[in-house]
Short mmCIF file of C-alpha atoms and ligand atoms in Angstrom, two decimals:
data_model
loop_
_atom_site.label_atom_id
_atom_site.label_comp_id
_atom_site.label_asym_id
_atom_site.label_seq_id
_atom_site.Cartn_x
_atom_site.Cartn_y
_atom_site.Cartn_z
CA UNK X 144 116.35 149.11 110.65
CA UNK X 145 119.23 151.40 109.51
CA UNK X 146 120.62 154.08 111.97
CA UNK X 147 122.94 156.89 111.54
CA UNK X 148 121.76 157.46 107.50
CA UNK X 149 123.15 159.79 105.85
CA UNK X 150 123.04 161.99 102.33
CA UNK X 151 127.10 161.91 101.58
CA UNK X 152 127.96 164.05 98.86
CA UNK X 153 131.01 162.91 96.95
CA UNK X 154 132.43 163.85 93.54
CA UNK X 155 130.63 161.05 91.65
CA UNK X 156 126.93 161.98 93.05
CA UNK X 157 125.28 161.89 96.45
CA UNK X 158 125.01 158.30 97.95
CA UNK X 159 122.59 157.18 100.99
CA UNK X 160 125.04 155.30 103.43
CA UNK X 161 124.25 154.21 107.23
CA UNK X 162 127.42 153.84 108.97
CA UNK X 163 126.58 152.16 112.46
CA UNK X 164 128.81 150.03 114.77
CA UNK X 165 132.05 151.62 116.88
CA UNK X 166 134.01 154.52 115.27
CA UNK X 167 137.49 152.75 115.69
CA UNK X 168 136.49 149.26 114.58
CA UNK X 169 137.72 147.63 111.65
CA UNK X 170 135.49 148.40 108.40
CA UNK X 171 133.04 146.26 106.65
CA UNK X 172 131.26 147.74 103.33
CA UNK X 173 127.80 146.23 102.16
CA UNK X 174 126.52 146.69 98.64
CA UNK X 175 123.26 145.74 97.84
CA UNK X 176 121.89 143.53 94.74
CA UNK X 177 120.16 144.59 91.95
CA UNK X 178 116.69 146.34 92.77
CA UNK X 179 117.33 146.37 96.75
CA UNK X 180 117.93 148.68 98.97
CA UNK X 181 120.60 148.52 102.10
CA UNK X 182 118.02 147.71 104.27
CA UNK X 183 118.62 144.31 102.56
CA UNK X 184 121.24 143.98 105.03
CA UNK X 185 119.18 144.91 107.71
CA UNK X 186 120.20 141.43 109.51
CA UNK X 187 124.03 141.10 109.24
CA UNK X 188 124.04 144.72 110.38
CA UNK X 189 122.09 144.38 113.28
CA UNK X 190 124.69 141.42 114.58
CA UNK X 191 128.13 142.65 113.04
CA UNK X 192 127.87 146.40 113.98
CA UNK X 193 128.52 144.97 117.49
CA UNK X 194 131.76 144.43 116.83
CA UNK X 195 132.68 146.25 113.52
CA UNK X 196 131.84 149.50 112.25
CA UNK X 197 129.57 149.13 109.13
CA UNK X 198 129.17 151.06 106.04
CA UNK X 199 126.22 150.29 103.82
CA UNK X 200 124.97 152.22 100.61
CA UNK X 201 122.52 152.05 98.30
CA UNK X 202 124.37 151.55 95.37
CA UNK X 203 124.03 154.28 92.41
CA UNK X 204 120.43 154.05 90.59
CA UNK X 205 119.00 152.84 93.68
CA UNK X 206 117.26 153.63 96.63
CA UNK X 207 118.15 157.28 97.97
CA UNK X 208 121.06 157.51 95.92
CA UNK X 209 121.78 159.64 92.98
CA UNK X 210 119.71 158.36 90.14
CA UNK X 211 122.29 159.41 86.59
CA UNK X 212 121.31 158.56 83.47
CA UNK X 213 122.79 155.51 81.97
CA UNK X 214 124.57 153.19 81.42
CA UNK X 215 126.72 152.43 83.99
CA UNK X 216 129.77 149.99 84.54
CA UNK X 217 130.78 148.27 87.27
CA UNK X 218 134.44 150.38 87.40
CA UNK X 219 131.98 152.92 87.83
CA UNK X 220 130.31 151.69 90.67
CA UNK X 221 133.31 150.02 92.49
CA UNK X 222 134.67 153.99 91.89
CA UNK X 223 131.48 155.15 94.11
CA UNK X 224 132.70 152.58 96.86
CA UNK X 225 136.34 154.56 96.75
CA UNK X 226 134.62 158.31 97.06
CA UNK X 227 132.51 156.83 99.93
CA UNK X 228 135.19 155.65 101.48
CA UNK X 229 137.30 158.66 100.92
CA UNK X 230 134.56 160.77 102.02
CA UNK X 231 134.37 159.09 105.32
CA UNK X 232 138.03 159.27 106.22
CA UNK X 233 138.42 155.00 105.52
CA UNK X 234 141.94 153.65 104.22
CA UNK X 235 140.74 150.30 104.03
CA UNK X 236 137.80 148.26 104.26
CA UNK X 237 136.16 144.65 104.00
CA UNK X 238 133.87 144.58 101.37
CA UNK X 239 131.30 142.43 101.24
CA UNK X 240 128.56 142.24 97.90
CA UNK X 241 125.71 140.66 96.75
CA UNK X 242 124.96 139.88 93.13
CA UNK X 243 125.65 143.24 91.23
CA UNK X 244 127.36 143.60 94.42
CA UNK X 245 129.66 141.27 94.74
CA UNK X 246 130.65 141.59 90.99
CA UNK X 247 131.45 145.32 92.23
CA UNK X 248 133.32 143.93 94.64
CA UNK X 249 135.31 142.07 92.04
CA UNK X 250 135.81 145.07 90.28
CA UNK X 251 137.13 146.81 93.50
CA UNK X 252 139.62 144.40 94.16
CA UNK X 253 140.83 144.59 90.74
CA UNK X 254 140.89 148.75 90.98
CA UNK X 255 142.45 149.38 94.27
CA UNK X 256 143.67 146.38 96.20
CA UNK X 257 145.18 148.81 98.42
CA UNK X 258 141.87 149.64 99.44
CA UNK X 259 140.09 145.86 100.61
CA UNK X 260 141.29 143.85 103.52
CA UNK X 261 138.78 141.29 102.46
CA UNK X 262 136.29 140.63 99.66
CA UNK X 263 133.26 138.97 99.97
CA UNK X 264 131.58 138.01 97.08
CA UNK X 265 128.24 136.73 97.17
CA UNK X 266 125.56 135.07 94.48
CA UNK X 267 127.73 136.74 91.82
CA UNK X 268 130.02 135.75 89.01
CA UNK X 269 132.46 137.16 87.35
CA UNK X 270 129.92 137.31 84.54
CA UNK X 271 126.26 137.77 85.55
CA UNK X 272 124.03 136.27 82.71
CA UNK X 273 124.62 137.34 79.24
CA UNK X 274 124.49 140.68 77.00
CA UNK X 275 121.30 140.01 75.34
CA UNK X 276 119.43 139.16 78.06
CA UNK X 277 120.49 142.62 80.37
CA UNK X 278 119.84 144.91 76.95
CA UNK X 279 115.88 143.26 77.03
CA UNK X 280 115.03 143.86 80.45
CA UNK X 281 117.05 146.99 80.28
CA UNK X 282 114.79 148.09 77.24
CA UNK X 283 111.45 146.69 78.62
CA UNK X 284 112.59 149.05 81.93
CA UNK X 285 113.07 152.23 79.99
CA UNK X 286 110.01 151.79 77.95
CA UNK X 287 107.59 150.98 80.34
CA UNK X 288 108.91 152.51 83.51
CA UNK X 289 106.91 152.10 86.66
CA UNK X 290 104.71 149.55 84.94
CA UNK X 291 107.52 146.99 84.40
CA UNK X 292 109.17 147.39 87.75
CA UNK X 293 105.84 146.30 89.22
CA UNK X 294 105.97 143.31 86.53
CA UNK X 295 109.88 142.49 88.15
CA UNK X 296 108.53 142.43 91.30
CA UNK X 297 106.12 140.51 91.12
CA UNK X 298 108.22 137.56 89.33
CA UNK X 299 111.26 138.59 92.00
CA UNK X 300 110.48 136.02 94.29
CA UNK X 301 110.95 133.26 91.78
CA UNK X 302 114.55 134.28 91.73
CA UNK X 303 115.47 135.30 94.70
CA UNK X 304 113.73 132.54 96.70
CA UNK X 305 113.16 129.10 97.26
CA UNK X 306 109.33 128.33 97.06
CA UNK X 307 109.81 126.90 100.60
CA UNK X 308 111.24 130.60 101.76
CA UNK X 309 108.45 132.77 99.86
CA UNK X 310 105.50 130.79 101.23
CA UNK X 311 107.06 130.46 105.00
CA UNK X 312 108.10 134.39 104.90
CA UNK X 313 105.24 135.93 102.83
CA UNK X 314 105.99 139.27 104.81
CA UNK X 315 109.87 139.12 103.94
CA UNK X 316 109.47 138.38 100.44
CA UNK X 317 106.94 141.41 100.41
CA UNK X 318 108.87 143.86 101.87
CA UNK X 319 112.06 142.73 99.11
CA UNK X 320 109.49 143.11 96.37
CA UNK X 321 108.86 146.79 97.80
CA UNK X 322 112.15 147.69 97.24
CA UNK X 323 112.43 146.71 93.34
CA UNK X 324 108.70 148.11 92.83
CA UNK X 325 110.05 151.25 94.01
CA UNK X 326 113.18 151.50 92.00
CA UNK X 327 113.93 154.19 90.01
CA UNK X 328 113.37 152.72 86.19
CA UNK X 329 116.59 154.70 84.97
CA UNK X 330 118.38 153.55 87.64
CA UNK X 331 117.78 149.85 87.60
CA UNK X 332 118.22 149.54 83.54
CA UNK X 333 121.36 151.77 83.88
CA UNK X 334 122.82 148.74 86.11
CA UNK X 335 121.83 146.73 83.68
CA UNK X 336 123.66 148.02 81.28
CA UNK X 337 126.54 148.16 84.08
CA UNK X 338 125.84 144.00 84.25
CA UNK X 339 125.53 143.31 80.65
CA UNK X 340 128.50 144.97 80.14
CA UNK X 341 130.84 143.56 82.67
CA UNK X 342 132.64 140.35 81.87
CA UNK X 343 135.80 139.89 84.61
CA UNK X 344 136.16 136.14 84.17
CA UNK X 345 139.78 136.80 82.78
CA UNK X 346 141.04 139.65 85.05
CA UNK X 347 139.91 137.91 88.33
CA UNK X 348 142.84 135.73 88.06
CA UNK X 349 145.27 138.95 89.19
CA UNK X 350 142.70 139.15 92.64
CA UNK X 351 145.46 138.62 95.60
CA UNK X 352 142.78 140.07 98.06
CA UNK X 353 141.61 137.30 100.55
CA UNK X 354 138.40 136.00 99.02
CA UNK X 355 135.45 134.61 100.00
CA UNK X 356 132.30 133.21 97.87
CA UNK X 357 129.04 132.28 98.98
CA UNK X 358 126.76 130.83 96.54
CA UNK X 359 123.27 129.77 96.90
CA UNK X 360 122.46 125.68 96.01
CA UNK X 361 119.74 126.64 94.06
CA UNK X 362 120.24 130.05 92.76
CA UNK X 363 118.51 130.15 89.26
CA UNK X 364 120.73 133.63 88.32
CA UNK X 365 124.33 133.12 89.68
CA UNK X 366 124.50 129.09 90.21
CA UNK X 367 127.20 126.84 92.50
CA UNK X 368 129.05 126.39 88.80
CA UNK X 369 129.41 130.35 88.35
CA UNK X 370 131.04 130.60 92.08
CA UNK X 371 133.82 127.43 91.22
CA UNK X 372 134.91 129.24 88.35
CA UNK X 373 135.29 132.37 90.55
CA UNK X 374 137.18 130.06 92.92
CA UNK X 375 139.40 128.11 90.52
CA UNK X 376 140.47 131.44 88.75
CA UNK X 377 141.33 133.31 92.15
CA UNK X 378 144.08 132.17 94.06
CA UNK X 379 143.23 131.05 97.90
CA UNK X 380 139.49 131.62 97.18
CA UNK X 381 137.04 129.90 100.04
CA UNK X 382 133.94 129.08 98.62
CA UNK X 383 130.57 128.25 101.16
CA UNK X 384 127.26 127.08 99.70
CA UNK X 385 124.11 127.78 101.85
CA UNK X 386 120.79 126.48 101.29
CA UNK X 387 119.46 129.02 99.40
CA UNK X 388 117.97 130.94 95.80
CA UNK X 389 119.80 134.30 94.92
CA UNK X 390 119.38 136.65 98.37
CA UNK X 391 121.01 134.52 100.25
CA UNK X 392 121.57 137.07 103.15
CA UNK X 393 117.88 137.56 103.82
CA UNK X 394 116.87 133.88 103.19
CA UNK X 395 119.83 132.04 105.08
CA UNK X 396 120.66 135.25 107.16
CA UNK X 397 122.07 133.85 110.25
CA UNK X 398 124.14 131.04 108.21
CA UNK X 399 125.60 133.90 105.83
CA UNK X 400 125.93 136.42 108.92
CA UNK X 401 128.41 133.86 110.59
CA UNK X 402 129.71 132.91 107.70
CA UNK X 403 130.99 136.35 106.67
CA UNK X 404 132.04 137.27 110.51
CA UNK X 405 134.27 134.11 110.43
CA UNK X 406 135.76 135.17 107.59
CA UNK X 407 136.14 138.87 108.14
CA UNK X 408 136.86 138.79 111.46
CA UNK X 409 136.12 135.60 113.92
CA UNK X 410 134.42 136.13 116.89
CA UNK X 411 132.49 139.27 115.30
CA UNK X 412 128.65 137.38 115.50
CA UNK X 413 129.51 136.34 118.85
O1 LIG K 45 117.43 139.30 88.17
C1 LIG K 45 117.51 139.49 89.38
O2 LIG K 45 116.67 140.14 90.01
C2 LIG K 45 118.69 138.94 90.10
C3 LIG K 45 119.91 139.74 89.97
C4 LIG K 45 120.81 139.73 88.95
C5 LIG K 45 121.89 140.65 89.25
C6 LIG K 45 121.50 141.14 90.58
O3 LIG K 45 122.11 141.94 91.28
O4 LIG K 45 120.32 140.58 90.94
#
């Protein structure tokens, strides 16, 4: 469970952060996947904030964060990251995303380099499905509203879990299909947009920042292929491959925990 949540107000719209872990500890940033919440990183918190101060959010559209209409882009939400930052008093930061937030991540390191010590770029790519396919469900959201964010939940376990996971976890898998069922419809098809949009597989080649990918082995959405393109195009890129569908943090959580500690800072899972 998240501690130390707050409303921050920046210029861009008011986000809901929790910022837990020691004050003067070196930063890690969290952002969240498409129709989660940051409790979705509920485990890496619980271990890293022992030994690094970290900053989760729910990203723009979702959760307790501002809900504007659409559509987004991911420059846009990489820009929330910067006023979150800024509004906390934090030069720089490891950043570490999931799926929409890892290609924010992306994004980030292409904006303000200045900014990342590290980027972590999980079950991402640096283009997430195709135009088409994000303008549907994007559609279906805005027409139907509450009714079709039920219907996503309900087929949400299919991709984000292995059918070993969902029936050996039935309360986990639950409590992720909470989170999309209660996502604001404006907000989730506005990221949609943002992801249908976004297409980075050129610029990613100027990323200098020290990158690592995790991709999941069988992740229907963002496969093993999308994340060796990702580390063919960026220079130095690690790339680690866990077990996994698309959430790989909740499903592999200890394996992607360490896995991001060693990278971001060794020792910090103990
Ligand atoms: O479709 C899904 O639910 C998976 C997904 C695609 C982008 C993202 O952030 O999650």
């Amino acid at each position: 469970m998240p501690s130390n949540v707050q409303t921050l107000e920046v210029e861009t719209g008011a986000f809901r952060v929790a910022d837990e872990g020691p004050r003067e500890a070196p930063v890690l940033v969290l952002s969240n996947s498409l129709g989660t919440t940051l409790e979705m990183w509920d485990a890496q918190a619980e271990v890293l904030s022992q030994r690094l101060r970290v900053i989760r959010y729910d990203t723009r559209g979702h959760g307790g964060s501002v809900v504007s209409s659409g559509p987004y882009s991911v420059s846009e939400l990489a820009r929330d990251v910067l006023q979150i930052l800024d509004a906390l008093g934090v030069e720089r930061a490891a950043f570490c995303g999931i799926s929409m937030g890892g290609i924010t991540g992306l994004a980030l390191a292409l904006a303000a380099p200045e900014r990342l010590t590290h980027v972590v770029v999980a079950n991402s790519a640096a283009k997430i499905g195709d135009a088409a396919m994000w303008r549907e469900r994007a559609d279906l959201v805005r027409r139907e509203g509450a009714k079709a964010m039920s219907q996503l939940a309900e087929t949400a376990p299919g991709r984000w879990f292995t059918p070993a996971f969902t029936a050996a976890h039935p309360e986990v898998v639950q409590r992720t299909q909470a989170w999309i069922a209660n996502t604001a419809p404006e907000g989730y098809a506005a990221c949609c947009d943002a992801l249908g949009e976004a297409d980075l597989r050129e610029p990613i080649a100027a990323i200098r920042t020290p990158t690592l990918l995790i991709a999941g082995e069988v992740d229907p959405t963002t496969t093993v292929a999308d994340a060796q393109f990702m580390q063919a195009a960026i220079d130095g890129a690690q790339l680690r491959v866990l077990p996994t569908a698309h959430l790989s943090n909740v499903e592999a959580a200890e394996a992607f925990t360490q896995a991001l500690a060693d990278f971001v800072q060794p020792g910090a899972a103990g």
